[in-house]
Short mmCIF file of C-alpha atoms in Angstrom, two decimals:
data_model
loop_
_atom_site.label_atom_id
_atom_site.label_comp_id
_atom_site.label_asym_id
_atom_site.label_seq_id
_atom_site.Cartn_x
_atom_site.Cartn_y
_atom_site.Cartn_z
CA UNK A 1 -32.00 12.08 32.97
CA UNK A 2 -29.88 14.69 33.99
CA UNK A 3 -27.44 16.69 31.54
CA UNK A 4 -24.56 15.49 33.56
CA UNK A 5 -25.71 11.93 33.45
CA UNK A 6 -26.39 12.12 29.65
CA UNK A 7 -22.93 13.56 28.83
CA UNK A 8 -21.36 10.74 31.02
CA UNK A 9 -22.60 8.10 28.81
CA UNK A 10 -22.18 9.86 25.52
CA UNK A 11 -19.64 8.05 23.35
CA UNK A 12 -17.31 9.14 20.77
CA UNK A 13 -17.83 7.86 17.24
CA UNK A 14 -16.84 4.19 16.36
CA UNK A 15 -15.66 3.91 12.97
CA UNK A 16 -15.79 0.81 10.79
CA UNK A 17 -13.65 2.62 7.91
CA UNK A 18 -11.36 5.16 9.86
CA UNK A 19 -13.00 8.52 9.51
CA UNK A 20 -15.18 7.69 6.38
CA UNK A 21 -17.60 4.94 7.61
CA UNK A 22 -18.98 5.01 10.78
CA UNK A 23 -20.28 2.10 12.40
CA UNK A 24 -24.22 1.40 13.03
CA UNK A 25 -25.28 4.54 10.82
CA UNK A 26 -26.62 5.36 7.62
CA UNK A 27 -24.58 6.51 4.57
CA UNK A 28 -25.53 8.45 1.70
CA UNK A 29 -23.08 8.43 -1.87
CA UNK A 30 -24.08 10.41 -4.85
CA UNK A 31 -22.60 10.65 -8.10
CA UNK A 32 -23.57 11.27 -11.56
CA UNK A 33 -24.18 8.04 -13.62
CA UNK A 34 -20.76 6.59 -14.94
CA UNK A 35 -18.93 8.45 -12.69
CA UNK A 36 -17.57 5.44 -10.75
CA UNK A 37 -19.63 5.05 -7.56
CA UNK A 38 -20.48 1.21 -8.20
CA UNK A 39 -16.43 0.55 -8.73
CA UNK A 40 -16.05 2.78 -5.25
CA UNK A 41 -18.60 0.48 -3.49
CA UNK A 42 -17.34 -2.62 -4.61
CA UNK A 43 -13.82 -1.71 -3.54
CA UNK A 44 -14.97 -0.78 -0.44
CA UNK A 45 -17.00 -4.08 0.13
CA UNK A 46 -13.74 -5.97 -0.65
CA UNK A 47 -11.76 -3.88 1.94
CA UNK A 48 -13.78 -3.87 4.62
CA UNK A 49 -14.24 -7.84 3.99
CA UNK A 50 -10.64 -8.42 3.91
CA UNK A 51 -9.76 -5.90 6.73
CA UNK A 52 -7.19 -4.23 4.29
CA UNK A 53 -7.10 -0.20 4.64
CA UNK A 54 -9.69 1.25 2.03
CA UNK A 55 -7.86 3.01 -0.80
CA UNK A 56 -4.31 1.75 0.85
CA UNK A 57 -5.29 4.73 3.39
CA UNK A 58 -8.30 4.52 5.70
CA UNK A 59 -7.88 1.82 8.30
CA UNK A 60 -10.00 -0.80 9.62
CA UNK A 61 -9.80 -2.77 13.10
CA UNK A 62 -10.42 -5.82 11.84
CA UNK A 63 -12.34 -8.05 8.52
CA UNK A 64 -16.13 -7.75 8.83
CA UNK A 65 -18.90 -9.56 6.69
CA UNK A 66 -20.48 -7.54 4.21
CA UNK A 67 -23.65 -7.70 2.13
CA UNK A 68 -23.69 -6.26 -1.36
CA UNK A 69 -27.07 -5.60 -2.85
CA UNK A 70 -26.41 -4.40 -6.50
CA UNK A 71 -29.43 -4.51 -8.77
CA UNK A 72 -27.79 -1.58 -11.07
CA UNK A 73 -24.86 -3.31 -12.46
CA UNK A 74 -25.37 -6.24 -14.63
CA UNK A 75 -24.40 -9.50 -13.17
CA UNK A 76 -21.58 -10.25 -15.35
CA UNK A 77 -19.66 -6.93 -15.00
CA UNK A 78 -20.28 -7.08 -11.31
CA UNK A 79 -18.65 -10.57 -11.13
CA UNK A 80 -15.73 -9.48 -13.03
CA UNK A 81 -14.93 -6.35 -11.21
CA UNK A 82 -15.16 -8.18 -7.88
CA UNK A 83 -12.81 -10.82 -8.95
CA UNK A 84 -10.72 -8.43 -10.23
CA UNK A 85 -10.72 -6.23 -6.99
CA UNK A 86 -10.16 -9.21 -4.69
CA UNK A 87 -7.12 -10.42 -7.07
CA UNK A 88 -9.38 -13.69 -7.55
CA UNK A 89 -9.06 -14.60 -3.75
CA UNK A 90 -11.86 -15.84 -1.70
CA UNK A 91 -13.99 -13.62 -0.02
CA UNK A 92 -16.10 -15.88 2.00
CA UNK A 93 -17.83 -13.01 4.31
CA UNK A 94 -19.61 -11.05 1.31
CA UNK A 95 -22.94 -11.88 0.54
CA UNK A 96 -23.71 -10.46 -3.06
CA UNK A 97 -27.39 -9.98 -4.13
CA UNK A 98 -27.33 -9.40 -7.89
CA UNK A 99 -30.68 -8.47 -9.95
CA UNK A 100 -32.42 -10.14 -7.25
CA UNK A 101 -35.87 -7.96 -7.24
CA UNK A 102 -35.72 -6.98 -3.76
CA UNK A 103 -37.42 -3.68 -2.91
CA UNK A 104 -36.41 -1.83 0.21
CA UNK A 105 -39.28 0.39 0.20
CA UNK A 106 -41.57 -2.80 1.25
CA UNK A 107 -41.35 -4.08 4.53
CA UNK A 108 -41.74 -7.67 2.78
CA UNK A 109 -38.93 -7.45 0.70
CA UNK A 110 -36.89 -5.86 3.75
CA UNK A 111 -37.86 -9.00 5.94
CA UNK A 112 -36.62 -11.37 3.27
CA UNK A 113 -33.24 -9.32 3.12
CA UNK A 114 -32.94 -9.43 6.60
CA UNK A 115 -33.50 -13.26 6.76
CA UNK A 116 -31.16 -13.75 3.87
CA UNK A 117 -28.53 -11.89 6.07
CA UNK A 118 -28.99 -13.68 9.43
CA UNK A 119 -26.34 -16.26 8.49
CA UNK A 120 -23.42 -13.74 8.13
CA UNK A 121 -24.67 -11.09 10.35
CA UNK A 122 -23.03 -8.19 8.23
CA UNK A 123 -21.16 -4.90 9.69
CA UNK A 124 -21.83 -3.10 6.30
CA UNK A 125 -24.71 -3.57 3.98
CA UNK A 126 -24.43 -1.83 0.88
CA UNK A 127 -27.55 -0.58 -1.61
CA UNK A 128 -26.82 0.02 -4.82
CA UNK A 129 -28.72 2.38 -6.04
CA UNK A 130 -31.64 3.97 -4.67
CA UNK A 131 -33.54 3.55 -7.90
CA UNK A 132 -33.27 0.05 -8.49
CA UNK A 133 -33.89 -1.10 -4.72
CA UNK A 134 -36.95 0.65 -4.89
CA UNK A 135 -40.55 -0.43 -6.30
CA UNK A 136 -42.52 1.27 -8.97
CA UNK A 137 -44.67 3.11 -6.41
CA UNK A 138 -41.58 4.80 -4.74
CA UNK A 139 -41.16 8.43 -5.52
CA UNK A 140 -37.96 9.98 -4.72
CA UNK A 141 -39.23 13.45 -4.57
CA UNK A 142 -41.80 12.47 -1.98
CA UNK A 143 -40.81 12.93 1.88
CA UNK A 144 -43.24 10.31 2.57
CA UNK A 145 -41.69 7.64 0.57
CA UNK A 146 -37.98 8.52 1.73
CA UNK A 147 -39.31 8.17 5.40
CA UNK A 148 -41.02 4.90 4.67
CA UNK A 149 -37.61 3.92 2.87
CA UNK A 150 -35.34 4.68 6.04
CA UNK A 151 -37.67 3.24 8.43
CA UNK A 152 -36.89 -0.09 6.58
CA UNK A 153 -33.28 0.93 6.76
CA UNK A 154 -33.47 1.36 10.11
CA UNK A 155 -34.80 -2.08 10.67
CA UNK A 156 -31.62 -3.52 8.89
CA UNK A 157 -29.48 -1.41 10.77
CA UNK A 158 -31.06 -2.22 14.36
CA UNK A 159 -30.86 -6.13 13.52
CA UNK A 160 -27.34 -6.24 12.64
CA UNK A 161 -25.96 -3.03 14.57
CA UNK A 162 -24.26 -2.27 11.14
CA UNK A 163 -23.48 0.55 8.65
CA UNK A 164 -26.02 1.01 5.84
CA UNK A 165 -24.62 2.73 2.57
CA UNK A 166 -27.08 3.85 -0.04
CA UNK A 167 -25.98 5.42 -3.18
CA UNK A 168 -28.05 7.73 -5.52
CA UNK A 169 -27.63 10.02 -8.20
CA UNK A 170 -26.57 13.55 -8.45
CA UNK A 171 -28.61 15.83 -10.80
CA UNK A 172 -27.18 17.77 -13.61
CA UNK A 173 -26.15 21.13 -12.04
CA UNK A 174 -22.82 22.65 -11.45
CA UNK A 175 -20.70 21.84 -8.61
CA UNK A 176 -21.05 24.57 -6.14
CA UNK A 177 -20.78 25.22 -2.36
CA UNK A 178 -24.02 23.70 -1.81
CA UNK A 179 -23.29 20.20 -3.14
CA UNK A 180 -26.17 19.08 -1.14
CA UNK A 181 -28.38 20.64 -3.60
CA UNK A 182 -27.35 18.37 -6.49
CA UNK A 183 -28.61 15.39 -5.15
CA UNK A 184 -31.71 14.11 -6.81
CA UNK A 185 -35.27 13.87 -5.14
CA UNK A 186 -36.52 15.34 -1.80
CA UNK A 187 -34.22 17.11 0.65
CA UNK A 188 -35.73 14.21 3.09
CA UNK A 189 -33.21 11.88 1.80
CA UNK A 190 -29.98 13.90 3.13
CA UNK A 191 -31.59 14.71 6.00
CA UNK A 192 -32.25 11.04 6.82
CA UNK A 193 -28.68 10.13 6.62
CA UNK A 194 -25.61 10.70 9.26
CA UNK A 195 -23.00 10.69 6.66
CA UNK A 196 -22.98 12.16 2.73
CA UNK A 197 -20.53 12.04 0.08
CA UNK A 198 -20.45 13.13 -3.25
CA UNK A 199 -18.49 11.56 -6.06
CA UNK A 200 -17.30 12.64 -9.34
CA UNK A 201 -15.02 11.47 -12.20
CA UNK A 202 -12.26 14.14 -13.29
CA UNK A 203 -10.30 12.45 -15.65
CA UNK A 204 -8.25 9.70 -17.23
CA UNK A 205 -8.18 6.99 -19.78
CA UNK A 206 -10.09 3.63 -19.23
CA UNK A 207 -7.02 2.04 -17.53
CA UNK A 208 -6.48 5.34 -14.92
CA UNK A 209 -9.27 7.14 -13.93
CA UNK A 210 -9.39 9.46 -11.28
CA UNK A 211 -12.28 9.97 -8.86
CA UNK A 212 -12.97 13.17 -6.21
CA UNK A 213 -14.94 12.30 -3.04
CA UNK A 214 -16.32 15.35 -1.00
CA UNK A 215 -18.27 15.42 2.14
CA UNK A 216 -21.26 16.99 2.58
CA UNK A 217 -21.37 18.65 5.94
CA UNK A 218 -23.60 16.47 8.40
CA UNK A 219 -23.73 15.66 12.34
CA UNK A 220 -20.54 13.08 11.94
CA UNK A 221 -17.33 14.66 10.89
CA UNK A 222 -15.18 13.05 8.12
CA UNK A 223 -12.15 13.65 6.37
CA UNK A 224 -12.14 16.60 4.08
CA UNK A 225 -12.10 15.79 0.32
CA UNK A 226 -9.85 13.61 -1.31
CA UNK A 227 -8.93 12.43 -4.75
CA UNK A 228 -8.49 8.85 -5.50
CA UNK A 229 -7.70 6.83 -8.59
CA UNK A 230 -8.75 3.48 -10.27
CA UNK A 231 -6.02 1.16 -12.00
CA UNK A 232 -7.54 -1.63 -14.37
CA UNK A 233 -5.64 -4.03 -16.37
CA UNK A 234 -6.96 -6.33 -19.10
CA UNK A 235 -5.86 -9.02 -21.16
CA UNK A 236 -7.25 -9.64 -24.24
CA UNK A 237 -10.19 -7.67 -23.57
CA UNK A 238 -10.68 -9.44 -20.43
CA UNK A 239 -10.58 -7.29 -16.96
CA UNK A 240 -8.10 -9.30 -14.98
CA UNK A 241 -6.93 -6.82 -12.12
CA UNK A 242 -8.28 -3.61 -10.55
CA UNK A 243 -7.33 -1.44 -7.67
CA UNK A 244 -8.63 1.92 -6.26
CA UNK A 245 -6.06 4.00 -4.45
CA UNK A 246 -6.09 7.41 -2.38
CA UNK A 247 -3.73 9.94 -4.21
CA UNK A 248 -4.16 13.27 -2.33
CA UNK A 249 -6.38 15.40 -0.08
CA UNK A 250 -8.43 17.59 -2.34
CA UNK A 251 -7.82 20.99 -0.18
CA UNK A 252 -3.99 20.47 -0.15
CA UNK A 253 -2.16 23.98 -0.52
CA UNK A 254 -5.49 25.22 -1.21
CA UNK A 255 -8.22 27.56 0.70
CA UNK A 256 -10.67 25.19 1.74
CA UNK A 257 -13.28 27.73 0.04
CA UNK A 258 -12.04 27.35 -3.14
CA UNK A 259 -12.08 23.40 -3.33
CA UNK A 260 -15.56 23.11 -4.80
CA UNK A 261 -14.44 25.71 -6.92
CA UNK A 262 -11.98 23.20 -8.55
CA UNK A 263 -14.43 20.92 -9.54
CA UNK A 264 -16.56 23.89 -11.23
CA UNK A 265 -13.75 24.49 -13.30
CA UNK A 266 -13.23 20.75 -14.24
CA UNK A 267 -16.78 20.87 -15.16
CA UNK A 268 -16.23 23.46 -17.39
CA UNK A 269 -13.44 21.78 -18.87
CA UNK A 270 -15.14 18.92 -19.53
CA UNK A 271 -18.45 21.02 -21.45
CA UNK A 272 -15.80 22.80 -23.56
CA UNK A 273 -13.37 19.69 -23.82
CA UNK A 274 -12.54 20.88 -27.67
CA UNK A 275 -12.27 24.50 -27.08
CA UNK A 276 -10.30 24.58 -23.85
CA UNK A 277 -10.67 27.48 -21.45
CA UNK A 278 -8.74 30.92 -20.91
CA UNK A 279 -8.78 32.50 -17.59
CA UNK A 280 -11.05 35.34 -18.82
CA UNK A 281 -13.52 32.78 -20.13
CA UNK A 282 -13.56 30.58 -16.81
CA UNK A 283 -14.46 33.90 -14.88
CA UNK A 284 -17.36 34.82 -17.36
CA UNK A 285 -18.62 31.51 -17.66
CA UNK A 286 -18.78 31.11 -13.89
CA UNK A 287 -21.45 34.29 -14.08
CA UNK A 288 -19.03 36.09 -11.29
CA UNK A 289 -19.06 33.26 -8.99
CA UNK A 290 -15.17 33.59 -8.96
CA UNK A 291 -12.96 36.64 -9.80
CA UNK A 292 -9.80 36.77 -11.50
CA UNK A 293 -7.38 35.92 -8.60
CA UNK A 294 -9.56 33.02 -7.45
CA UNK A 295 -9.77 31.64 -10.76
CA UNK A 296 -5.69 31.69 -11.10
CA UNK A 297 -5.60 30.25 -7.90
CA UNK A 298 -7.82 27.20 -8.77
CA UNK A 299 -6.16 26.93 -12.37
CA UNK A 300 -2.62 26.91 -10.66
CA UNK A 301 -3.51 24.17 -7.86
CA UNK A 302 -4.99 21.90 -10.62
CA UNK A 303 -1.81 22.54 -12.75
CA UNK A 304 0.38 21.46 -9.85
CA UNK A 305 -1.44 18.43 -9.58
CA UNK A 306 -1.29 17.47 -13.18
CA UNK A 307 -5.17 17.26 -13.36
CA UNK A 308 -5.15 19.76 -16.21
CA UNK A 309 -2.35 21.18 -18.82
CA UNK A 310 -2.21 24.47 -20.71
CA UNK A 311 -0.75 25.47 -23.87
CA UNK A 312 0.09 29.23 -25.01
CA UNK A 313 -1.62 31.12 -27.91
CA UNK A 314 -0.67 34.53 -29.67
CA UNK A 315 0.11 37.43 -27.25
CA UNK A 316 0.85 35.04 -24.45
CA UNK A 317 -2.57 34.22 -23.84
CA UNK A 318 -2.83 30.64 -21.96
CA UNK A 319 -5.65 28.19 -22.93
CA UNK A 320 -6.28 25.25 -20.41
CA UNK A 321 -7.37 21.82 -21.16
CA UNK A 322 -7.92 18.45 -19.78
CA UNK A 323 -4.82 16.34 -20.85
CA UNK A 324 -6.45 14.04 -22.87
CA UNK A 325 -8.01 17.01 -25.00
CA UNK A 326 -5.19 19.06 -25.83
CA UNK A 327 -5.17 19.80 -29.85
CA UNK A 328 -1.99 18.02 -31.44
CA UNK A 329 -1.42 21.54 -33.22
CA UNK A 330 -1.39 23.15 -29.49
CA UNK A 331 1.12 20.98 -27.68
CA UNK A 332 1.36 21.88 -24.04
CA UNK A 333 4.15 23.94 -23.15
CA UNK A 334 6.07 23.26 -19.91
CA UNK A 335 6.27 26.60 -17.86
CA UNK A 336 7.08 27.35 -14.50
CA UNK A 337 4.29 26.74 -11.78
CA UNK A 338 1.67 29.19 -11.16
CA UNK A 339 -0.65 31.16 -13.36
CA UNK A 340 0.91 34.18 -14.19
CA UNK A 341 -0.25 37.70 -13.85
CA UNK A 342 -1.01 40.11 -17.43
CA UNK A 343 2.35 42.00 -16.17
CA UNK A 344 4.14 38.71 -16.86
CA UNK A 345 3.64 38.16 -20.17
CA UNK A 346 6.40 39.75 -21.71
CA UNK A 347 8.65 37.54 -19.69
CA UNK A 348 7.18 34.43 -20.26
CA UNK A 349 7.11 35.37 -24.24
CA UNK A 350 10.99 35.69 -23.81
CA UNK A 351 11.41 32.55 -22.24
CA UNK A 352 9.33 30.89 -24.99
CA UNK A 353 11.48 32.48 -27.73
CA UNK A 354 14.80 31.52 -26.04
CA UNK A 355 13.82 27.95 -25.66
CA UNK A 356 12.18 27.79 -29.45
CA UNK A 357 15.76 29.14 -30.55
CA UNK A 358 17.67 26.57 -28.57
CA UNK A 359 15.49 23.70 -29.79
CA UNK A 360 16.27 24.79 -33.47
#
């Protein structure tokens, strides 16, 4: 085929969920255990099935059939979540497989799944998680095993012309610019997908939790990273309603090169939940990854979005905290936005003194 003919038949990306989930593709979503990936995938299934914008932000052309194979979440918990996310409305075009014992690294179980799905002809198949949908013989660290799994995923994708979302775990390394390096197992896993995202819980209570979703650069261009939140309501200890919604683009008002640094700083604050963190400590603990100026810019952006707070100590030094960990004896103090330079401490101390005098 001549190049001009090849170029004339090439098509733009067709999206199942606008700029997030391409149709007829393979997608990887990786997160540390307990960081909200199951909630996100369940909300995605409800959204695609209903045709409503995902996270009230990313549009779909129409409602589509969905298959959710979840062998990770206990069946009773999965049922409660799906009921809450759908507001107890019927979801006739979602086929749920919970604790079915299907192993997609085997041809036999892959063919069984395909047979089960012929009735609904899904446009989205969600597999949760890699560890639970593969057999004891599967080794995530062996490229050969990854290749075998993805051949089977291609069978599903080809049969239904659908998007296949596979969830997996991130390792314990810190978030950095090379976020793909944190994905557990062989590098072949990331190489075999069209789109990949990392997901991490940042902060919040059980009723309101915030999650950071960031793309790993791949061959299909998606939206920048963004923050979303999960709102839940319980009645007498039983989950009755749940909603996930978009909050803000992660790179808003921030140099994109520092976006991953925000996650690193939040990691540090979680590790030091009871001690908090000063600017100098953040610079030191990062091992020189960020300098003083970059660290102050990151902290400023996190303060503006309410993800962290700060308290003043002796000599005008600030200590930063996740909101839920601010000690009662060191209440957060409302100060002008921005992280001041060393030359501004005297002015700030004067404002504090004036405020305290007025209060007394």
